[in-house]
mmCIF file of C-alpha atoms in Angstrom:
data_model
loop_
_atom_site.group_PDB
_atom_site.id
_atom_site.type_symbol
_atom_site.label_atom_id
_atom_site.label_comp_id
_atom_site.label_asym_id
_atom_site.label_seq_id
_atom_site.Cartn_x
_atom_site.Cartn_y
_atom_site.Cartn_z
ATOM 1 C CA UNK A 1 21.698 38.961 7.722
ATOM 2 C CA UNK A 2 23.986 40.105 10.701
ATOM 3 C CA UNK A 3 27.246 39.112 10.871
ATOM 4 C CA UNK A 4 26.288 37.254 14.068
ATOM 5 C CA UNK A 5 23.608 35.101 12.724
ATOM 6 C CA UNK A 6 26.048 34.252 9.771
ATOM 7 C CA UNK A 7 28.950 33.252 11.781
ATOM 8 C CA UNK A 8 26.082 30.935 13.787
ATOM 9 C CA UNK A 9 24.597 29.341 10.358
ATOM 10 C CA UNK A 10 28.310 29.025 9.542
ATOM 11 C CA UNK A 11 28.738 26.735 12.910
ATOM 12 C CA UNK A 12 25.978 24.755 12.526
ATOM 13 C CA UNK A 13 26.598 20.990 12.026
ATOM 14 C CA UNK A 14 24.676 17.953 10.637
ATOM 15 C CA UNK A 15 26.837 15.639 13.076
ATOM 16 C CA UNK A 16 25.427 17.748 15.567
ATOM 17 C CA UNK A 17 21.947 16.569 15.278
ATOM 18 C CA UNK A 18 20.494 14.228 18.060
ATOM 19 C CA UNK A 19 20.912 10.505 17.190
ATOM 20 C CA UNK A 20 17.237 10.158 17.340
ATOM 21 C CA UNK A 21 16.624 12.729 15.000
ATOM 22 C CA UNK A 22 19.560 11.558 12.767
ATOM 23 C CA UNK A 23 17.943 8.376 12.320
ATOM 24 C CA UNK A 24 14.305 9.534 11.240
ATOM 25 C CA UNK A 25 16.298 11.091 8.546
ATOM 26 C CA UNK A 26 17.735 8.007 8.058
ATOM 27 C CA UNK A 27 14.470 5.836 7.892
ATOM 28 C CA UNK A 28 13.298 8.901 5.202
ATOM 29 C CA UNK A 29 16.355 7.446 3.019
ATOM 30 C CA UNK A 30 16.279 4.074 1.093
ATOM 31 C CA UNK A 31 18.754 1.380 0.945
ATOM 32 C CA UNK A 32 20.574 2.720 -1.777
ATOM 33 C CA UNK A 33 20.497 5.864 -1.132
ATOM 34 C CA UNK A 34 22.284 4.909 2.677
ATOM 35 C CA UNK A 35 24.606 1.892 1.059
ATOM 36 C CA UNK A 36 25.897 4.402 -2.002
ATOM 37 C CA UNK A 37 25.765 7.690 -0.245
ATOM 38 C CA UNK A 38 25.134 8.413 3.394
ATOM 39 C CA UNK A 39 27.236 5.702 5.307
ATOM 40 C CA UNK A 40 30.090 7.739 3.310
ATOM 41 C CA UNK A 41 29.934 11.024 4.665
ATOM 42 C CA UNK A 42 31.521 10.647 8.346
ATOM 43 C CA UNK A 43 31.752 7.993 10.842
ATOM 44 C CA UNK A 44 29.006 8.926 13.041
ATOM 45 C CA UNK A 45 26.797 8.681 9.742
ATOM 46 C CA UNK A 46 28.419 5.457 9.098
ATOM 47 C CA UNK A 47 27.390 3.976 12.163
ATOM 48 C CA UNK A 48 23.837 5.681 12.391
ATOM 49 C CA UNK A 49 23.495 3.273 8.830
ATOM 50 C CA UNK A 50 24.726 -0.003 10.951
ATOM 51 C CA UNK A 51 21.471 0.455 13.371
ATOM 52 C CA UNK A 52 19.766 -2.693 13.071
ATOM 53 C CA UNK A 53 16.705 -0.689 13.216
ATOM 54 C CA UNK A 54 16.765 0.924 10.143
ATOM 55 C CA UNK A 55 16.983 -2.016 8.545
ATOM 56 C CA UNK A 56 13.686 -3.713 9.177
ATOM 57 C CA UNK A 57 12.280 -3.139 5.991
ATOM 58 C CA UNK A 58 14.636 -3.487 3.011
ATOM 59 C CA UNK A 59 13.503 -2.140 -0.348
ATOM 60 C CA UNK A 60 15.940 -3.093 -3.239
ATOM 61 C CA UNK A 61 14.271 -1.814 -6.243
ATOM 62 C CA UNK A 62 15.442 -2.039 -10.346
ATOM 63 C CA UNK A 63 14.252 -0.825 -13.197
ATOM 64 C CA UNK A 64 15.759 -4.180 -14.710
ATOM 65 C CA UNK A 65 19.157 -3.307 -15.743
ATOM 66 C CA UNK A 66 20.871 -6.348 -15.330
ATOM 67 C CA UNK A 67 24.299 -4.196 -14.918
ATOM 68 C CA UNK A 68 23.283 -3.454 -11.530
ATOM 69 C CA UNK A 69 22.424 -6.643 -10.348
ATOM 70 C CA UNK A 70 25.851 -7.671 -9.324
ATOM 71 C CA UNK A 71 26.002 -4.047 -6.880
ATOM 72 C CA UNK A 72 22.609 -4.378 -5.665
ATOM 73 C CA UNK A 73 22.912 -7.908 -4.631
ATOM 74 C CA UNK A 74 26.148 -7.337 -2.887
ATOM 75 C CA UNK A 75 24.166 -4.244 -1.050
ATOM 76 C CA UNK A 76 21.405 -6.276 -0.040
ATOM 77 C CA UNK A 77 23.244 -8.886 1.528
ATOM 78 C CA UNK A 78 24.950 -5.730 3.691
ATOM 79 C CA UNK A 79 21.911 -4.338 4.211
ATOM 80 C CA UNK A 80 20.616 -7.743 5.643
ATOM 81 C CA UNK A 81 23.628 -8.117 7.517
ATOM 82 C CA UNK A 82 23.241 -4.792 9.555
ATOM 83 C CA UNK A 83 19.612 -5.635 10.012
ATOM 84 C CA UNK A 84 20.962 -8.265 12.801
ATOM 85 C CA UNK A 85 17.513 -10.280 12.718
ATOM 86 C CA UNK A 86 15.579 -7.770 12.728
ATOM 87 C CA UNK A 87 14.227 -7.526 9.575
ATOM 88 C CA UNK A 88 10.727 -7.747 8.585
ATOM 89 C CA UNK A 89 9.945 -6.704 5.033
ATOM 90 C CA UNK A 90 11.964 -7.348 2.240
ATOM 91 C CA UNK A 91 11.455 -6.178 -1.616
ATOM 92 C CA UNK A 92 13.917 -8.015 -4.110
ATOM 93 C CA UNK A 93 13.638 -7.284 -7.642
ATOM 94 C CA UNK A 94 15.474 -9.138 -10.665
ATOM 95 C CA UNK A 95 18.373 -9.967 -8.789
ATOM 96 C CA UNK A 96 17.136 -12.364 -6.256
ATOM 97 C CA UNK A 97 19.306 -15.552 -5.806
ATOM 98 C CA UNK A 98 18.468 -19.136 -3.957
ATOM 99 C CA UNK A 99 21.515 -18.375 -2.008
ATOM 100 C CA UNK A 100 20.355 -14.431 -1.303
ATOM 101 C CA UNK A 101 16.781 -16.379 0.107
ATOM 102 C CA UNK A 102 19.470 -18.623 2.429
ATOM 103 C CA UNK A 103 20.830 -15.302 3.619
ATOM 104 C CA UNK A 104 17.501 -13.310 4.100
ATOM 105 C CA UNK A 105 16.362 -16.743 6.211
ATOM 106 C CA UNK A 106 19.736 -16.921 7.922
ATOM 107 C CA UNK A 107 19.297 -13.934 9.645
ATOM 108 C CA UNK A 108 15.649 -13.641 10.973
ATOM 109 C CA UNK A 109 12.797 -16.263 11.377
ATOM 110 C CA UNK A 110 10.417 -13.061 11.868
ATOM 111 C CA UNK A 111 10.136 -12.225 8.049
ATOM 112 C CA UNK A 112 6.733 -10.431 7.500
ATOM 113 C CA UNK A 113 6.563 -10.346 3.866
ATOM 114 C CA UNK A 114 8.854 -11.175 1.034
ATOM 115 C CA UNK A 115 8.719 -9.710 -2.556
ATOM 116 C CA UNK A 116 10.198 -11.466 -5.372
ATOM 117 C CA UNK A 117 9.466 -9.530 -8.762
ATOM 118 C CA UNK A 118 11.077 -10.540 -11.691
ATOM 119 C CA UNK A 119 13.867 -13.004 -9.765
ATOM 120 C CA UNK A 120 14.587 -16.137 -12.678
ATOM 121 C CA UNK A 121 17.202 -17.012 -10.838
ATOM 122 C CA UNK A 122 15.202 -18.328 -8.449
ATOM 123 C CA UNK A 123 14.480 -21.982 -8.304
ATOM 124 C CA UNK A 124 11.469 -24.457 -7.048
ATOM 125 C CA UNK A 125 14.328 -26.179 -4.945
ATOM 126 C CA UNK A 126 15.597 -22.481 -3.446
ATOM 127 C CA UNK A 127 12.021 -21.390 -2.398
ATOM 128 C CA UNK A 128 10.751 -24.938 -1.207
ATOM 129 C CA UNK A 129 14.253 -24.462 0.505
ATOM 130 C CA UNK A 130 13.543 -21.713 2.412
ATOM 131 C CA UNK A 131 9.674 -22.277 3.294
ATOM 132 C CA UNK A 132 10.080 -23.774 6.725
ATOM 133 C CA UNK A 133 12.510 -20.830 8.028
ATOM 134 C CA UNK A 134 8.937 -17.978 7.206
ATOM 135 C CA UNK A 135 6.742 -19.389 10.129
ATOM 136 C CA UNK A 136 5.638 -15.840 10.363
ATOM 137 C CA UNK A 137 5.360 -15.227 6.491
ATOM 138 C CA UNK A 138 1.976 -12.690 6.380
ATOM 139 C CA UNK A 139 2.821 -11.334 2.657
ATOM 140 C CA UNK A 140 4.596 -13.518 -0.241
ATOM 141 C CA UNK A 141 4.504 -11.265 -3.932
ATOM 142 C CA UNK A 142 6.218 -13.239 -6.495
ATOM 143 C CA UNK A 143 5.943 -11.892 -9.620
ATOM 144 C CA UNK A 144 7.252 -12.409 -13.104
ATOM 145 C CA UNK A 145 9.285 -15.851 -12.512
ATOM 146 C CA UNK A 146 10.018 -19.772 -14.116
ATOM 147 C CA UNK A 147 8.201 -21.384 -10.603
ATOM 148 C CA UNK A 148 5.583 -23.471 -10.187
ATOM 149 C CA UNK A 149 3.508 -25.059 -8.115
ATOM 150 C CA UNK A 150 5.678 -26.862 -6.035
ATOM 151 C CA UNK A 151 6.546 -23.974 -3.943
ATOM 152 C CA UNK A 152 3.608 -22.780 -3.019
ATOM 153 C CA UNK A 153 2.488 -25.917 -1.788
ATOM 154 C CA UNK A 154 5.768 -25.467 0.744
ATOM 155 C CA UNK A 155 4.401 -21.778 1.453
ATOM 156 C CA UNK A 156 1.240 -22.743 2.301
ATOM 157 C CA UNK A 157 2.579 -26.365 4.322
ATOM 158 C CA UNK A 158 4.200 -23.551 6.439
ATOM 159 C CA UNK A 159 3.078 -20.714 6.899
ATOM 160 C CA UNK A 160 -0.007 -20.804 8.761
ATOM 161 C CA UNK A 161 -0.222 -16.959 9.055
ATOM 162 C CA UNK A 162 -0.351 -16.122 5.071
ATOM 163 C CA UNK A 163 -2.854 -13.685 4.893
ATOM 164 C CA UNK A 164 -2.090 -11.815 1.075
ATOM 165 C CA UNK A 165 -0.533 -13.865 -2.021
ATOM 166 C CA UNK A 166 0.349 -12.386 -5.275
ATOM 167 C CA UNK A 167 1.344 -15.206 -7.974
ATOM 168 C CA UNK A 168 1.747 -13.240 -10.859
ATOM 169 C CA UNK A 169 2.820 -14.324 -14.801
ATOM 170 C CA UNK A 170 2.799 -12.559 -18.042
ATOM 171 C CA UNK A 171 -1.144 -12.596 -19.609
ATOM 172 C CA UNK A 172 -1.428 -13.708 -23.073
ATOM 173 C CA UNK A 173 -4.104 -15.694 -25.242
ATOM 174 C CA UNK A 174 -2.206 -17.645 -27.512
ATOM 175 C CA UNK A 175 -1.279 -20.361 -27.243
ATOM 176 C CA UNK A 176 -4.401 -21.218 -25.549
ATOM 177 C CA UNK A 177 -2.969 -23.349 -22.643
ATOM 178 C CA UNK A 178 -5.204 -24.358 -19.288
ATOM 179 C CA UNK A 179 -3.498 -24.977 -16.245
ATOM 180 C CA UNK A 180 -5.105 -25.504 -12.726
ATOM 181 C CA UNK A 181 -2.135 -26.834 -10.852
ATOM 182 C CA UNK A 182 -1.424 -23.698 -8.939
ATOM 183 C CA UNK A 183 -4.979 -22.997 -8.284
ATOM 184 C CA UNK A 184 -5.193 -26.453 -6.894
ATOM 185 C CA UNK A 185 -1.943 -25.502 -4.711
ATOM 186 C CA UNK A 186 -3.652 -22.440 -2.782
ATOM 187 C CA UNK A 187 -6.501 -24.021 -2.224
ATOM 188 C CA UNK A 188 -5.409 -27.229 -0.746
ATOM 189 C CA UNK A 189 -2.615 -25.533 1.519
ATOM 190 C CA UNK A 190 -3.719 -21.665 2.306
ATOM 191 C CA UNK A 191 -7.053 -21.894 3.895
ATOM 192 C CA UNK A 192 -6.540 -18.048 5.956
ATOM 193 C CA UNK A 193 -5.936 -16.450 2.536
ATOM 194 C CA UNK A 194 -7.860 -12.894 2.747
ATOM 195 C CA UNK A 195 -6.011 -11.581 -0.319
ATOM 196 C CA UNK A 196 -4.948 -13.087 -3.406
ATOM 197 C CA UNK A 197 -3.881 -12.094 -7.005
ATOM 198 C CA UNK A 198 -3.111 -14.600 -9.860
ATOM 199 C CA UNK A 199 -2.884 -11.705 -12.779
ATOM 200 C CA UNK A 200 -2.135 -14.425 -16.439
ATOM 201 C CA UNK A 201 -2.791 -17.055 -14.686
ATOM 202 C CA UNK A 202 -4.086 -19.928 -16.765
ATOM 203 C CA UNK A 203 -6.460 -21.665 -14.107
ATOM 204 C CA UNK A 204 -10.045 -22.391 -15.211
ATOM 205 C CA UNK A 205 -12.880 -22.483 -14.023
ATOM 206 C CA UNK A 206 -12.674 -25.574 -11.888
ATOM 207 C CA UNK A 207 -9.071 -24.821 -9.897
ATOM 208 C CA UNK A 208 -11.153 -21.157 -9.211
ATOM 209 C CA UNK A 209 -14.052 -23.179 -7.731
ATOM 210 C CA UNK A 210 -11.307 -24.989 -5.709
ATOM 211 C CA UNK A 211 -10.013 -21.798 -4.469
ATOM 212 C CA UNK A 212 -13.499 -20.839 -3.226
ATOM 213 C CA UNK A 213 -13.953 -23.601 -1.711
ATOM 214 C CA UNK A 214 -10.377 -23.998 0.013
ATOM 215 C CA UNK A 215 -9.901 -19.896 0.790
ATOM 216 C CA UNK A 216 -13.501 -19.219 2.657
ATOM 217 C CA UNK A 217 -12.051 -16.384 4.138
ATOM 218 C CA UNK A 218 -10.949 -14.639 0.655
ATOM 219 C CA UNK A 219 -12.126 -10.887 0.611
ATOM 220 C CA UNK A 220 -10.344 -9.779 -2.564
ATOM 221 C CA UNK A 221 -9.284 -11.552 -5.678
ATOM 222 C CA UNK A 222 -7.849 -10.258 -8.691
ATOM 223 C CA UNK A 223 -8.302 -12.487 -11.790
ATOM 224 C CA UNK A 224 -7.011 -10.060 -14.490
ATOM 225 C CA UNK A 225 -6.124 -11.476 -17.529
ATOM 226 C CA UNK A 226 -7.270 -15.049 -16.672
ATOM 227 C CA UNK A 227 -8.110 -15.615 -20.182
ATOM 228 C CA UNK A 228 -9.481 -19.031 -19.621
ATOM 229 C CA UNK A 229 -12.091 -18.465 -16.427
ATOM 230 C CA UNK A 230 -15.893 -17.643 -17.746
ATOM 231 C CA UNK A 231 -17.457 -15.862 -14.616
ATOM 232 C CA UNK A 232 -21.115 -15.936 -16.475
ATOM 233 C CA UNK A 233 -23.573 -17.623 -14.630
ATOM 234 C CA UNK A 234 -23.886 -19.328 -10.977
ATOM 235 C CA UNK A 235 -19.721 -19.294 -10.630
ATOM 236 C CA UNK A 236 -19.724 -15.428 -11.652
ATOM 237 C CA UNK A 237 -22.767 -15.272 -9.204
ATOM 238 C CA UNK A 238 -20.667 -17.098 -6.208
ATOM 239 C CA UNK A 239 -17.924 -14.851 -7.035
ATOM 240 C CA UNK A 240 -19.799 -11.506 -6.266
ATOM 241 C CA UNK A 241 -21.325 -12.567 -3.384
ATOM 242 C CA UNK A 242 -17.959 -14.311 -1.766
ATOM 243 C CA UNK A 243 -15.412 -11.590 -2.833
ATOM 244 C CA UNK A 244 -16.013 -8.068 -1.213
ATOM 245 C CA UNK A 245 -13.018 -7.235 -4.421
ATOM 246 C CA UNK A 246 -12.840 -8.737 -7.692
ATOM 247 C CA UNK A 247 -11.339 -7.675 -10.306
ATOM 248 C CA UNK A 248 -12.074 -9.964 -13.896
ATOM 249 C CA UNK A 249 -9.933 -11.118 -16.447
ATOM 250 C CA UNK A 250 -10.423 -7.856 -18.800
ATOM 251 C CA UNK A 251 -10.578 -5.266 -16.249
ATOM 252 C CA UNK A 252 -7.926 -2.376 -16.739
ATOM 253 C CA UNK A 253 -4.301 -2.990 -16.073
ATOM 254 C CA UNK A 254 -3.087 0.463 -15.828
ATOM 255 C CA UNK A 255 -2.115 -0.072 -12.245
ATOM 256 C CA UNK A 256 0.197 -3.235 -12.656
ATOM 257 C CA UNK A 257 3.019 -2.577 -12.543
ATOM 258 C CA UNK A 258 4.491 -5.046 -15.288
ATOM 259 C CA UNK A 259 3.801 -5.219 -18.876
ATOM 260 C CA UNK A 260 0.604 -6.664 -19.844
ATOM 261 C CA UNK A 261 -0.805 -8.098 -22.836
ATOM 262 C CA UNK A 262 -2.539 -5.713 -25.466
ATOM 263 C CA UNK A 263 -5.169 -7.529 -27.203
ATOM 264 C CA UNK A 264 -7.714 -5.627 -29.579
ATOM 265 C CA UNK A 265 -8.534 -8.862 -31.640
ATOM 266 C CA UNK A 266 -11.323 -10.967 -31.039
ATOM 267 C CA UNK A 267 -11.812 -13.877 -29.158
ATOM 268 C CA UNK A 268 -11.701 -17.106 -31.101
ATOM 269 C CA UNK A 269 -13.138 -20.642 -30.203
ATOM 270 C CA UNK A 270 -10.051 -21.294 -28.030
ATOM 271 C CA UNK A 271 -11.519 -18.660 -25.564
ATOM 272 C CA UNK A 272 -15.303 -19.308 -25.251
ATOM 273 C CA UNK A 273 -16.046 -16.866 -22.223
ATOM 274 C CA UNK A 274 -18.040 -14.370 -23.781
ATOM 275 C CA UNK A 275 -15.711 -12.055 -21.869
ATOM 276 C CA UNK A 276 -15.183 -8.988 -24.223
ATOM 277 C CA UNK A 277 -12.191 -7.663 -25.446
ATOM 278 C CA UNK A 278 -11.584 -4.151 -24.850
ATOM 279 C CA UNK A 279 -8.793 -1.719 -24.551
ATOM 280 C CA UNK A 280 -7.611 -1.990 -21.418
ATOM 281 C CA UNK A 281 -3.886 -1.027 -21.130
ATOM 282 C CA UNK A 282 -2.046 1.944 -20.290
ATOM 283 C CA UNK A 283 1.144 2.374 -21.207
ATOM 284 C CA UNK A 284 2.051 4.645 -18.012
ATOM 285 C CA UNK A 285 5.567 3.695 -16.462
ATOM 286 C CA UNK A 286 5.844 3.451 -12.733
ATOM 287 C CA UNK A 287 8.008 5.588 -11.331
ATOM 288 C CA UNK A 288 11.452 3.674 -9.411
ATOM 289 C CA UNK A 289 14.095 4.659 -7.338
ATOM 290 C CA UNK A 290 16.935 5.743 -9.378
ATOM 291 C CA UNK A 291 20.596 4.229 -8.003
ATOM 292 C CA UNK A 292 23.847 5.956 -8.224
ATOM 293 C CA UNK A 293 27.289 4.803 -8.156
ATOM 294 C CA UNK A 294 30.020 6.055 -5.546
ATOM 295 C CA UNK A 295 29.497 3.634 -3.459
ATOM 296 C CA UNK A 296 32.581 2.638 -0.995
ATOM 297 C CA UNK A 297 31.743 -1.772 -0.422
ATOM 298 C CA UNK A 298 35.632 -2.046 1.753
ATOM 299 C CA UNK A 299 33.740 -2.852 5.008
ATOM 300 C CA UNK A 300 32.297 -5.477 2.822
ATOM 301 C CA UNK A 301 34.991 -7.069 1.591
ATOM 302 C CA UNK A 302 36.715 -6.920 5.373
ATOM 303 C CA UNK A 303 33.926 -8.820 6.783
ATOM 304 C CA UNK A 304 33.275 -10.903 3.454
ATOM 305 C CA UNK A 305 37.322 -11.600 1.989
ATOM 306 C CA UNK A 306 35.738 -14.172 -0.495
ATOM 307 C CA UNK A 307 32.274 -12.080 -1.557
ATOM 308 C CA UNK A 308 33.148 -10.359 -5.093
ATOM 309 C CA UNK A 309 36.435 -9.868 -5.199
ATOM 310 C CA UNK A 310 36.540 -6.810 -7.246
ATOM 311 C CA UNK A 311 34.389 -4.112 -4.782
#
């Protein structure tokens, strides 16, 4: 290489990018990654990470190490702070909070979809809460938690424009316990349901009968491990002609991305389906984002004197 064309790579600047361009970058980039690392470099990178824009769709993911919960729910309420209302999508996994679902609702009434995965700290009170500020709710994934019915009777009271719900719990046989109370839930309150999954749940036959009935415009429906529903005969019949996508109770798992139950034992009289067992687990891990520390929270604690003291 000339010494020319050196001395011009040598001149060439990152801050010197278009703003435009700077921010596709940015958008390339997740939370994290822009909260722990790139806000850090300069000020004009500091402020490029303050564009509401970028902020539309938050995705706070965690492999479950509760040691990080403390950082990443201090970085998602920044994160939903620079979104200034504009945000849309939101992913929150094992550190969600009642008072982190006040904050999310705080700033926008134009929430798309919400994920909650793994989030016990969550409460029945907190979501039923919260329910009235999602009129535009499209997408609600809650998986993994301690709720129950009662807030999904608030989703469904209001938000008319759910379109996908995922209600998932852990799937196990024993103890044999039958439950329909959800089932009952979505099908008296979420009549424009198109997608649904209710992976472990313990409805029966009769609350998925209600759901039929009360979600006519269901196109797919995932019913893995839902030990206790026996789709033989007319109700397995009504199910492949109403659902364009169903998935049964011991179809393969090895795209959920939680742990399910491995069963190779037979089915006793507690579970008189006829359903099959069969090995239907993998063991594959899904790949997360990976979080790194470094991250500098002052303009945090500025705006925030009395949020966790110790960033």
């Amino acid at each position: 290489m000339s010494s020319s064309k050196e001395a011009a790579a040598e001149e060439r600047n990152w801050l010197d990018l278009p703003r435009d361009v700077l921010c596709t970058i940015f958008q390339k980039l997740g939370a994290t990654e822009i909260l722990t690392r790139a806000q850090g470099v300069c000020s004009v990178w500091r402020a490029i990470a303050k564009e509401p824009l970028l902020w539309r769709t938050i995705d706070m993911r965690n492999l479950g190490d509760i040691g990080l919960d403390f950082h990443l729910l201090a970085m998602c309420h920044r994160a939903i702070d620079y979104s200034s209302g504009h945000l849309l999508h939101i992913n929150v996994e094992y550190f969600g909070t009642d008072d982190l679902l006040h904050h999310i609702t705080h700033s926008t009434s134009n929430l798309r979809s919400l994920r909650l995965a793994c989030c016990y700290q969550i409460s029945d009170e907190g979501l039923c809460e919260i329910a009235e500020k999602l009129p535009q709710l499209e997408e609600l994934d809650i998986s993994i938690s301690n709720l129950t019915k009662d807030p999904l009777e608030a989703i469904g009271q209001c938000c008319p424009h759910l379109k996908t719900l995922k209600f998932n719990m852990e799937g196990y046989r024993r103890p044999h316990i039958e439950c329909d109370e959800e089932a009952f839930a979505i099908a008296e309150t979420m009549p424009g349901l198109h997608h649904l999954q209710l992976f472990g749940n313990k409805l029966t036959n009769e609350g998925l009968l209600a759901i039929l009935d009360g979600c006519p415009l269901l196109e797919s429906l995932d019913l893995r491990q839902c030990f206790n529903v026996n789709l033989a005969g007319s109700l397995g019949k009504r199910c492949a002609e109403q659902i364009k996508e169903l998935r049964l109770p011991c179809d393969p798992t090895d795209d959920y991305p939680f742990e399910a139950e491995i069963d190779y034992g037979s089915l006793d009289e507690d579970y008189p389906s006829g359903i099959s067992d069969i090995d239907f687990l993998s063991d594959d891990d899904y790949d997360y984002y990976e979080f790194s520390g470094g991250s500098d929270f002052s303009e945090y604690d500025d705006d925030h004197p009395d949020y966790y003291d110790h960033f």
